[in-house]
């Protein structure tokens, strides 16, 4: 059982049911057929020969099927990672050169090492640095960049490669008179075929239909002579197993791209894996094991001359809908690609590049999330602006810089919010024992001579001045006449030494004024910190209560009442 946690194939393989086989075969063949045009198209997007997209769905796909915890996730090239590869490697080597290809393979090795290490050391939580608004803004902008980057193939004109939308659009407008109308027509018909097939039934391999149509059109009408650019010779046979060579200078130059792909790729993969797992209750997706599986898949990819892979949304959805029950479906898909490499690559000689562009454009434009932006505008303006800034930064600065801005913004917003947590003055709701925020509950009444305050958040050095300022303002507004301050600490999950020191000073100052300070609802770890720092002695154990009601109703000078409270604390809080 312990070994099966690290090699999940031992689990589902041992308990495999005959009833699953039909679905696995059907899904494996369906996704395998999808992978042929998608793999070639995404490799072209990454700036690599199309054959390397097929290499990426052989051994990596099998390795994930063995080590991955999701039984429906379809691993392979995806648009986002392809663009990141083109952007990161393109900054070091010229696209289309042997050096570029070599660095793309090294990038797969680096991503594999990073993801495998993150999983091994259980660091999957680092993906939480990418908040949902940042991911949505980044994905939408990247999808726009990816889609527009295919204009040159769709229009049949040479456009300078760029990761800035305005440069692509301006260049296309300036050279619109050079459009090859045959290329545009075949590309638009390919888009129509893919979208139409998806609307009829998502299991229909629309991209393969478009590929078949494109090849037949070129061969039967002779479109190559009309200037329609084709893929040309696709090498046949399986890739040789070779460990890529590299220098430390190359590794250092690729580290930012490798880290970005490792996190973004894992985030995309784990999101779709969890979404699909909700439909299947017979297994659990384990994030850290997913990192290990993806890392191993990318390491295997480097051996077969592939570039980085991850789990894809569209292929996984088709895999699930086609009836996949286990990782056997992915193994069947990989075997189909192996057969294609051995025997079928000559069939793709006449494949128009415009068709591959149509495959990419349909896939990525569905990632532009306008609904999320509208939703955030209505429910959370700060998250909306986080999305908007990430979107604009990605479009204007570039892919890697955009995600960097998004991560920095996520952390900054989180820190800012933690520096100004919610502070509420509590009052009693008449006829009940409940105490609520007097600003939200108009019938809540403050107790005469008592200030009851609730602090919702960790109390540490970064928000200490805010806490002091809020508390002092509330105290000053009730002097004279204030006799007690009750701090409801239910929402304080952590308190550091700086906060302890200042809290000690605050209590001492109030006691000097003749004002008692009481606490209610302290949780265990905070209570332990109070004991270690001497606050139990300073405040007096009789001034700690289980809830606000007990603190408010406690007599101020009643030795017997105090003893009862001490007894309750010793019995219930120890």
Coordinates of C-alpha atoms in Angstrom, one line a residue:
X1 CA 0.0 0.0 0.0
X2 CA 2.8 2.4 0.8
X3 CA 4.6 1.7 -2.5
X4 CA 1.3 2.3 -4.4
X5 CA 1.2 5.8 -3.0
X6 CA 4.3 6.6 -5.0
X7 CA 3.4 4.3 -8.0
X8 CA -0.4 4.6 -8.4
X9 CA -0.4 2.2 -11.3
X10 CA 0.1 -0.6 -8.7
X11 CA -3.2 0.5 -7.2
X12 CA -5.5 0.7 -10.2
X13 CA -3.6 -2.0 -12.1
X14 CA -4.1 -4.5 -9.3
X15 CA -7.8 -3.7 -9.0
X16 CA -8.5 -3.3 -12.7
X17 CA -12.0 -4.3 -13.8
X18 CA -12.9 -5.8 -17.2
X19 CA -15.7 -3.3 -17.5
X20 CA -13.2 -0.4 -17.6
X21 CA -11.4 -1.8 -20.7
X22 CA -13.9 -0.6 -23.3
X23 CA -13.8 3.0 -22.0
X24 CA -10.0 3.0 -21.7
X25 CA -9.5 1.8 -25.3
X26 CA -12.1 4.2 -26.7
X27 CA -10.7 7.2 -24.8
X28 CA -7.1 6.2 -25.6
X29 CA -7.7 6.1 -29.3
X30 CA -9.8 9.3 -29.3
X31 CA -7.2 11.3 -27.4
X32 CA -4.4 9.7 -29.4
X33 CA -6.0 11.0 -32.6
X34 CA -6.4 14.5 -31.0
X35 CA -2.7 14.5 -30.0
X36 CA -1.4 14.1 -33.5
X37 CA -2.5 17.6 -34.8
X38 CA -2.3 19.2 -31.4
X39 CA 1.2 18.0 -30.7
X40 CA 2.4 19.2 -34.1
X41 CA 0.6 22.5 -33.8
X42 CA 1.9 23.3 -30.3
X43 CA 5.5 22.4 -31.3
X44 CA 5.2 24.9 -34.1
X45 CA 4.0 27.5 -31.6
X46 CA 7.0 26.7 -29.4
X47 CA 9.3 27.4 -32.4
X48 CA 10.2 23.7 -32.9
X49 CA 9.8 21.3 -35.8
X50 CA 6.3 19.6 -35.5
X51 CA 7.8 16.2 -35.0
X52 CA 9.0 17.2 -31.5
X53 CA 5.4 17.7 -30.4
X54 CA 4.8 14.1 -31.2
X55 CA 7.9 13.0 -29.3
X56 CA 6.4 14.8 -26.3
X57 CA 3.4 12.5 -26.2
X58 CA 5.2 9.2 -26.2
X59 CA 7.4 8.3 -23.2
X60 CA 6.2 11.3 -21.1
X61 CA 2.6 10.2 -21.5
X62 CA 3.4 6.7 -20.4
X63 CA 5.5 7.8 -17.4
X64 CA 2.6 10.1 -16.1
X65 CA 0.1 7.2 -16.5
X66 CA 2.3 5.1 -14.2
X67 CA 3.1 7.8 -11.6
X68 CA 0.1 10.2 -11.7
X69 CA -2.8 10.1 -9.3
X70 CA -5.3 11.4 -11.8
X71 CA -6.7 8.6 -14.0
X72 CA -8.2 10.9 -16.7
X73 CA -5.5 13.7 -17.0
X74 CA -4.1 13.8 -20.5
X75 CA -0.5 15.0 -20.4
X76 CA 1.3 16.6 -23.4
X77 CA 2.2 19.9 -25.0
X78 CA -0.2 22.8 -24.2
X79 CA -0.4 26.3 -25.6
X80 CA 0.7 28.2 -22.5
X81 CA 3.9 26.1 -22.0
X82 CA 4.6 26.3 -25.7
X83 CA 4.5 30.0 -25.7
X84 CA 6.6 30.2 -22.6
X85 CA 9.1 27.9 -24.2
X86 CA 9.3 30.1 -27.4
X87 CA 9.6 33.2 -25.3
X88 CA 12.2 32.0 -22.8
X89 CA 14.4 30.0 -25.2
X90 CA 14.0 32.6 -27.9
X91 CA 15.7 35.2 -25.7
X92 CA 18.8 33.1 -25.7
X93 CA 18.9 31.4 -29.2
X94 CA 17.4 32.1 -32.6
X95 CA 14.2 30.2 -33.2
X96 CA 14.6 27.5 -35.8
X97 CA 18.3 26.8 -35.1
X98 CA 19.8 23.7 -33.6
X99 CA 20.8 25.7 -30.6
X100 CA 17.2 26.6 -30.0
X101 CA 16.1 23.0 -30.2
X102 CA 18.9 21.9 -27.8
X103 CA 17.9 24.5 -25.2
X104 CA 14.2 23.6 -25.5
X105 CA 15.1 20.0 -24.6
X106 CA 17.4 21.2 -21.8
X107 CA 14.4 23.3 -20.5
X108 CA 12.3 20.1 -20.3
X109 CA 15.1 18.5 -18.2
X110 CA 15.2 21.5 -15.9
X111 CA 11.4 21.7 -15.5
X112 CA 11.4 17.9 -14.7
X113 CA 14.1 18.4 -12.0
X114 CA 12.3 21.4 -10.4
X115 CA 8.8 19.7 -10.4
X116 CA 10.2 16.4 -9.1
X117 CA 12.1 18.1 -6.3
X118 CA 9.1 20.2 -5.4
X119 CA 7.0 17.1 -5.1
X120 CA 9.6 15.1 -3.3
X121 CA 10.0 17.9 -0.6
X122 CA 6.2 18.5 -0.5
X123 CA 6.4 22.1 -1.7
X124 CA 3.3 22.0 -3.9
X125 CA 1.8 24.8 -1.8
X126 CA 4.1 27.2 -3.6
X127 CA 1.6 27.3 -6.5
X128 CA -0.6 29.2 -4.1
X129 CA 1.5 32.3 -4.9
X130 CA -0.5 32.4 -8.1
X131 CA -3.9 33.7 -6.9
X132 CA -7.0 33.1 -9.1
X133 CA -7.4 36.7 -10.4
X134 CA -3.7 36.7 -11.4
X135 CA -4.0 33.4 -13.2
X136 CA -7.1 34.5 -15.0
X137 CA -5.5 37.8 -16.1
X138 CA -2.3 36.1 -17.2
X139 CA -4.1 33.3 -19.0
X140 CA -6.4 35.6 -20.9
X141 CA -3.5 37.8 -22.0
X142 CA -1.3 34.9 -22.9
X143 CA -4.2 33.3 -24.9
X144 CA -4.6 36.6 -26.8
X145 CA -0.8 36.7 -27.6
X146 CA -0.8 33.0 -28.6
X147 CA -3.8 33.4 -30.9
X148 CA -2.5 36.5 -32.6
X149 CA 0.9 35.0 -33.0
X150 CA -0.7 32.6 -35.4
X151 CA -1.9 35.4 -37.7
X152 CA 1.2 34.9 -39.9
X153 CA 0.2 31.3 -40.6
X154 CA -3.5 32.1 -41.0
X155 CA -2.9 35.0 -43.4
X156 CA 0.1 33.4 -45.2
X157 CA 2.4 36.4 -44.7
X158 CA 5.7 36.8 -42.9
X159 CA 5.3 38.7 -39.7
X160 CA 8.1 39.4 -37.2
X161 CA 7.8 37.2 -34.2
X162 CA 6.8 39.2 -31.1
X163 CA 5.2 38.6 -27.7
X164 CA 3.6 42.1 -27.8
X165 CA 0.0 42.2 -29.1
X166 CA 0.3 45.8 -30.5
X167 CA 3.4 44.9 -32.5
X168 CA 1.7 41.8 -34.0
X169 CA -1.5 43.7 -34.9
X170 CA 0.3 46.7 -36.4
X171 CA 2.5 44.5 -38.5
X172 CA -0.5 42.5 -39.8
X173 CA -2.3 45.7 -40.7
X174 CA 0.7 47.1 -42.5
X175 CA 1.1 44.0 -44.6
X176 CA -2.5 43.0 -45.1
X177 CA -2.2 43.6 -48.8
X178 CA 0.1 40.6 -49.0
X179 CA -2.4 38.2 -47.6
X180 CA -2.6 34.8 -49.4
X181 CA -6.3 34.3 -49.8
X182 CA -6.0 30.6 -50.3
X183 CA -4.2 30.3 -47.0
X184 CA -6.7 32.4 -45.2
X185 CA -9.7 30.5 -46.7
X186 CA -8.3 27.1 -45.7
X187 CA -7.4 28.4 -42.2
X188 CA -10.9 29.8 -41.7
X189 CA -12.5 26.6 -42.9
X190 CA -10.3 24.6 -40.5
X191 CA -11.5 26.8 -37.6
X192 CA -15.1 26.3 -38.7
X193 CA -14.7 22.5 -38.8
X194 CA -13.1 22.4 -35.3
X195 CA -15.8 24.6 -33.8
X196 CA -18.6 22.8 -35.6
X197 CA -17.4 19.3 -34.5
X198 CA -17.2 20.5 -30.9
X199 CA -20.7 21.8 -30.9
X200 CA -22.1 18.6 -32.3
X201 CA -20.2 16.3 -29.9
X202 CA -17.0 17.1 -27.9
X203 CA -15.8 13.6 -28.5
X204 CA -15.5 14.2 -32.3
X205 CA -11.9 14.8 -33.1
X206 CA -12.4 18.2 -34.8
X207 CA -8.6 18.9 -35.2
X208 CA -8.1 15.6 -37.0
X209 CA -11.0 16.4 -39.4
X210 CA -9.4 19.8 -40.1
X211 CA -6.0 18.2 -40.7
X212 CA -7.6 15.6 -43.1
X213 CA -9.5 18.4 -44.9
X214 CA -6.3 20.5 -45.2
X215 CA -4.2 17.7 -46.6
X216 CA -6.8 16.7 -49.1
X217 CA -7.3 20.3 -50.2
X218 CA -3.6 20.8 -50.8
X219 CA -3.2 17.5 -52.7
X220 CA -6.3 17.6 -54.8
X221 CA -6.3 21.3 -55.7
X222 CA -2.6 21.9 -55.7
X223 CA -2.6 24.7 -53.2
X224 CA 1.1 24.5 -52.6
X225 CA 1.7 26.0 -56.0
X226 CA -0.7 28.9 -54.9
X227 CA 1.7 29.8 -52.1
X228 CA 0.0 27.8 -49.3
X229 CA 2.8 26.8 -46.9
X230 CA 2.9 23.2 -45.8
X231 CA 4.7 21.3 -43.0
X232 CA 6.8 19.3 -45.5
X233 CA 8.9 16.3 -44.6
X234 CA 8.2 14.9 -41.2
X235 CA 10.9 12.5 -39.9
X236 CA 9.7 9.0 -39.3
X237 CA 10.9 6.5 -36.6
X238 CA 11.2 6.8 -32.9
X239 CA 13.5 9.3 -31.2
X240 CA 16.7 8.0 -29.8
X241 CA 17.2 8.1 -26.0
X242 CA 19.8 10.7 -25.4
X243 CA 20.6 12.9 -22.4
X244 CA 20.8 16.5 -23.5
X245 CA 24.1 18.3 -23.1
X246 CA 24.3 21.8 -21.5
X247 CA 26.5 24.4 -19.9
X248 CA 25.9 26.0 -16.5
X249 CA 25.6 29.4 -18.3
X250 CA 22.7 28.0 -20.3
X251 CA 21.1 26.6 -17.1
X252 CA 21.4 30.0 -15.4
X253 CA 19.8 31.8 -18.4
X254 CA 16.9 29.3 -18.5
X255 CA 16.1 29.3 -14.7
X256 CA 13.4 32.0 -14.8
X257 CA 11.6 30.3 -17.7
X258 CA 12.0 26.8 -16.1
X259 CA 10.5 28.1 -12.8
X260 CA 7.6 29.8 -14.5
X261 CA 6.8 26.7 -16.6
X262 CA 7.1 24.5 -13.5
X263 CA 4.6 26.5 -11.5
X264 CA 2.2 27.5 -14.3
X265 CA 2.2 24.0 -15.8
X266 CA 1.6 22.4 -12.5
X267 CA -1.2 24.9 -11.7
X268 CA -3.0 24.2 -15.0
X269 CA -2.6 20.5 -14.6
X270 CA -3.7 20.3 -10.9
X271 CA -6.7 22.5 -11.7
X272 CA -8.1 20.3 -14.5
X273 CA -7.2 17.1 -12.6
X274 CA -9.2 18.2 -9.5
X275 CA -12.1 19.3 -11.7
X276 CA -12.3 15.9 -13.4
X277 CA -11.8 14.0 -10.2
X278 CA -15.0 15.4 -8.8
X279 CA -16.9 13.2 -11.2
X280 CA -15.0 10.1 -10.0
X281 CA -15.1 9.1 -6.3
X282 CA -12.9 6.0 -6.5
X283 CA -9.5 7.8 -6.3
X284 CA -7.9 11.0 -4.9
X285 CA -5.7 13.5 -6.6
X286 CA -2.6 14.1 -4.5
X287 CA -0.8 17.4 -5.4
X288 CA 2.7 16.5 -4.4
X289 CA 2.5 13.1 -6.1
X290 CA 1.2 15.0 -9.2
X291 CA 4.4 17.1 -9.1
X292 CA 6.5 14.0 -9.0
X293 CA 4.6 12.5 -11.9
X294 CA 4.8 15.6 -14.0
X295 CA 8.5 16.0 -13.1
X296 CA 9.3 12.5 -14.2
X297 CA 7.3 13.0 -17.4
X298 CA 9.4 16.0 -18.3
X299 CA 12.6 14.2 -17.4
X300 CA 11.5 11.4 -19.7
X301 CA 10.7 14.1 -22.3
X302 CA 14.2 15.4 -22.3
X303 CA 15.5 11.9 -23.1
X304 CA 13.3 11.7 -26.2
X305 CA 14.0 15.2 -27.5
X306 CA 10.7 16.7 -26.3
X307 CA 10.0 20.1 -24.8
X308 CA 8.1 20.6 -21.5
X309 CA 4.6 19.0 -21.1
X310 CA 1.8 19.3 -18.6
X311 CA -1.9 18.3 -18.3
X312 CA -4.2 19.9 -20.9
X313 CA -7.8 21.1 -20.4
X314 CA -9.4 20.1 -23.7
X315 CA -7.7 16.7 -24.0
X316 CA -8.5 15.7 -20.5
X317 CA -12.2 16.7 -21.0
X318 CA -12.3 14.5 -24.1
X319 CA -10.5 11.7 -22.3
X320 CA -13.1 11.7 -19.5
X321 CA -16.1 12.0 -21.8
X322 CA -14.8 9.2 -24.0
X323 CA -14.9 6.9 -21.0
X324 CA -11.3 6.8 -19.6
X325 CA -11.3 4.9 -16.3
X326 CA -7.5 4.5 -15.6
X327 CA -4.1 5.6 -16.9
X328 CA -4.3 2.7 -19.4
X329 CA -6.1 5.2 -21.7
X330 CA -3.0 7.4 -21.8
X331 CA -0.8 4.4 -22.5
X332 CA -3.0 3.5 -25.4
X333 CA -2.8 7.1 -26.7
X334 CA 1.0 7.0 -26.5
X335 CA 1.1 3.7 -28.3
X336 CA -1.0 5.2 -31.1
X337 CA 1.5 8.1 -31.4
X338 CA 4.4 5.5 -31.6
X339 CA 2.6 3.8 -34.5
X340 CA 2.1 7.1 -36.2
X341 CA 5.9 7.9 -35.8
X342 CA 6.8 4.5 -37.2
X343 CA 4.4 4.3 -40.2
X344 CA 2.2 7.4 -40.8
X345 CA 4.5 10.5 -40.8
X346 CA 4.6 10.7 -44.6
X347 CA 0.9 11.4 -44.6
X348 CA 1.5 14.8 -43.0
X349 CA 3.8 16.1 -45.7
X350 CA 1.1 18.2 -47.3
X351 CA -0.5 19.5 -44.1
X352 CA -1.0 23.3 -44.4
X353 CA 0.5 25.3 -41.5
X354 CA -2.7 27.4 -41.6
X355 CA -4.6 24.3 -40.3
X356 CA -2.1 23.9 -37.4
X357 CA -2.7 27.6 -36.7
X358 CA -6.5 27.1 -36.7
X359 CA -6.0 24.2 -34.1
X360 CA -4.1 26.6 -31.8
X361 CA -6.4 29.6 -32.2
X362 CA -9.5 27.6 -31.4
X363 CA -7.9 26.1 -28.4
X364 CA -6.5 29.3 -26.9
X365 CA -9.3 31.8 -27.5
X366 CA -11.5 29.7 -25.3
X367 CA -9.1 30.5 -22.4
X368 CA -9.9 34.3 -22.6
X369 CA -12.1 34.6 -19.4
X370 CA -14.3 37.7 -19.8
X371 CA -16.9 36.2 -17.4
X372 CA -14.4 36.1 -14.5
X373 CA -13.5 39.8 -15.1
X374 CA -17.2 40.8 -15.0
X375 CA -17.8 38.6 -11.9
X376 CA -14.9 40.2 -10.0
X377 CA -16.0 43.7 -10.9
X378 CA -19.3 43.0 -9.2
X379 CA -18.0 41.1 -6.1
X380 CA -14.4 42.2 -5.4
X381 CA -12.9 45.3 -7.1
X382 CA -9.5 44.8 -5.6
X383 CA -9.3 41.3 -7.2
X384 CA -10.6 42.8 -10.4
X385 CA -7.8 45.3 -10.5
X386 CA -5.3 42.5 -9.8
X387 CA -6.6 40.7 -12.8
X388 CA -6.6 43.8 -14.9
X389 CA -3.0 44.8 -14.0
X390 CA -1.7 41.3 -14.7
X391 CA -3.5 41.2 -18.0
X392 CA -2.1 44.6 -19.1
X393 CA 1.4 43.7 -17.8
X394 CA 1.4 40.5 -19.7
X395 CA 0.3 42.2 -22.9
X396 CA 2.7 45.1 -22.7
X397 CA 5.8 43.6 -20.9
X398 CA 5.7 40.0 -22.1
X399 CA 4.8 36.6 -20.8
X400 CA 7.4 36.0 -18.1
X401 CA 7.3 39.6 -16.9
X402 CA 3.5 39.5 -16.8
X403 CA 3.4 36.5 -14.5
X404 CA 6.1 38.0 -12.4
X405 CA 4.1 41.2 -11.9
X406 CA 1.1 39.1 -11.1
X407 CA 2.9 37.1 -8.4
X408 CA 4.4 40.2 -6.9
X409 CA 1.0 41.9 -6.9
X410 CA -0.6 38.8 -5.2
X411 CA 1.9 38.9 -2.4
X412 CA 1.7 42.7 -2.0
X413 CA -2.1 42.6 -1.8
X414 CA -2.0 39.7 0.7
X415 CA 0.5 41.6 2.9
X416 CA -1.6 44.8 2.6
X417 CA -4.8 43.0 3.6
X418 CA -3.0 41.3 6.5
X419 CA -1.7 44.6 7.7
X420 CA -5.2 46.0 8.0
X421 CA -7.4 43.2 9.3
X422 CA -11.0 43.7 10.3
X423 CA -11.6 45.3 13.7
X424 CA -15.1 45.3 15.2
X425 CA -16.8 46.8 18.3
X426 CA -19.2 44.2 19.7
X427 CA -22.6 44.8 21.3
X428 CA -25.2 42.5 22.7
X429 CA -28.3 41.6 20.6
X430 CA -31.3 42.2 22.9
X431 CA -33.0 39.0 24.1
X432 CA -30.0 36.8 23.2
X433 CA -26.6 35.9 24.4
X434 CA -25.0 36.9 21.0
X435 CA -22.6 39.7 20.6
X436 CA -22.2 41.2 17.1
X437 CA -20.6 44.1 15.2
X438 CA -22.4 47.3 16.2
X439 CA -21.8 48.7 12.7
X440 CA -23.6 45.9 11.0
X441 CA -26.3 45.1 13.6
X442 CA -28.1 48.4 14.5
X443 CA -29.9 46.8 17.4
X444 CA -26.7 45.5 19.0
X445 CA -26.0 47.5 22.3
X446 CA -22.7 48.2 23.9
X447 CA -22.4 47.4 27.6
X448 CA -22.0 50.5 29.7
X449 CA -18.4 51.1 30.9
X450 CA -17.1 48.3 28.7
X451 CA -15.4 48.3 25.3
X452 CA -15.7 44.9 23.6
X453 CA -13.4 44.5 20.5
X454 CA -12.9 41.7 18.1
X455 CA -9.7 41.5 16.0
X456 CA -9.9 39.2 12.9
X457 CA -6.5 38.2 11.9
X458 CA -3.0 37.2 13.0
X459 CA -1.4 39.8 15.2
X460 CA 2.2 40.4 14.2
X461 CA 4.8 43.1 13.5
X462 CA 3.3 44.1 10.1
X463 CA -0.2 45.0 11.4
X464 CA 0.8 46.0 15.0
X465 CA 0.7 49.7 14.4
X466 CA -2.7 49.4 12.8
X467 CA -4.0 47.4 15.7
X468 CA -2.6 49.9 18.2
X469 CA -4.1 52.9 16.4
X470 CA -7.5 51.3 16.1
X471 CA -7.6 50.3 19.7
X472 CA -6.3 53.6 21.0
X473 CA -8.9 55.5 19.0
X474 CA -11.7 53.3 20.3
X475 CA -10.5 53.7 23.9
X476 CA -10.1 57.5 23.7
X477 CA -13.6 57.9 22.3
X478 CA -15.0 56.2 25.5
X479 CA -13.0 58.1 28.1
X480 CA -14.2 59.1 30.7
X481 CA -16.5 56.3 31.8
X482 CA -14.5 53.3 30.4
X483 CA -13.9 50.7 33.1
X484 CA -13.1 47.5 31.1
X485 CA -11.7 46.5 27.7
X486 CA -12.6 43.0 26.5
X487 CA -10.6 41.7 23.6
X488 CA -12.4 38.9 21.8
X489 CA -9.4 36.9 20.5
X490 CA -11.3 34.1 18.7
X491 CA -10.0 35.4 15.3
X492 CA -6.4 35.7 16.4
X493 CA -4.7 32.5 15.2
X494 CA -1.1 33.7 15.7
X495 CA 0.7 36.3 17.7
X496 CA 4.5 37.1 17.5
X497 CA 7.0 38.5 20.0
X498 CA 6.7 42.1 18.7
X499 CA 2.9 42.0 19.2
X500 CA 3.4 40.4 22.7
X501 CA 5.7 43.2 23.7
X502 CA 3.3 46.0 22.6
X503 CA 0.3 44.2 24.1
X504 CA 2.2 44.1 27.4
X505 CA 2.7 47.9 27.2
X506 CA -0.9 48.5 26.2
X507 CA -2.2 46.5 29.2
X508 CA 0.2 48.2 31.6
X509 CA -0.9 51.6 30.4
X510 CA -4.6 50.8 30.7
X511 CA -4.2 49.3 34.2
X512 CA -2.4 52.5 35.2
X513 CA -5.5 54.4 34.2
X514 CA -7.7 52.1 36.3
X515 CA -9.0 50.2 33.3
X516 CA -9.1 46.4 33.4
X517 CA -8.2 44.4 30.2
X518 CA -9.9 41.1 29.7
X519 CA -9.6 38.4 27.0
X520 CA -12.1 35.9 25.7
X521 CA -11.9 33.0 23.3
X522 CA -8.1 32.6 23.2
X523 CA -7.2 29.5 21.1
X524 CA -4.5 27.1 22.3
X525 CA -1.4 28.3 20.5
X526 CA -2.1 31.9 21.4
X527 CA -2.8 31.0 25.0
X528 CA 0.5 29.2 25.2
X529 CA 2.3 32.3 23.9
X530 CA 0.5 34.4 26.5
X531 CA 1.8 32.0 29.3
X532 CA 5.4 32.0 27.9
X533 CA 5.5 35.8 27.7
X534 CA 4.1 36.4 31.2
X535 CA 0.7 38.0 30.1
X536 CA -1.3 35.5 32.2
X537 CA 0.4 36.9 35.2
X538 CA 0.1 40.6 34.1
X539 CA -3.6 40.3 33.2
X540 CA -4.5 37.9 35.9
X541 CA -5.9 34.4 35.1
X542 CA -9.3 35.5 36.4
X543 CA -9.5 37.9 33.4
X544 CA -9.5 35.2 30.7
X545 CA -12.9 33.9 29.6
X546 CA -14.2 31.2 27.3
X547 CA -16.6 33.6 25.5
X548 CA -17.6 37.2 25.3
X549 CA -20.9 36.7 27.3
X550 CA -19.0 35.3 30.3
X551 CA -16.5 38.2 30.2
X552 CA -19.2 40.9 30.0
X553 CA -21.3 39.4 32.7
X554 CA -18.3 38.7 35.1
X555 CA -18.3 41.0 38.2
X556 CA -15.3 43.2 38.4
X557 CA -14.6 42.8 42.1
X558 CA -15.8 39.4 43.2
X559 CA -13.2 37.0 44.5
X560 CA -15.6 34.1 44.5
X561 CA -16.5 34.8 40.8
X562 CA -12.9 35.0 39.9
X563 CA -12.1 31.7 41.5
X564 CA -15.0 30.1 39.5
X565 CA -13.6 31.4 36.3
X566 CA -10.1 30.2 37.2
X567 CA -11.5 26.8 37.8
X568 CA -13.3 26.8 34.4
X569 CA -10.1 27.8 32.7
X570 CA -8.1 25.1 34.4
X571 CA -10.7 22.5 33.5
X572 CA -11.5 23.5 29.9
X573 CA -8.5 25.4 28.6
X574 CA -5.5 23.4 29.9

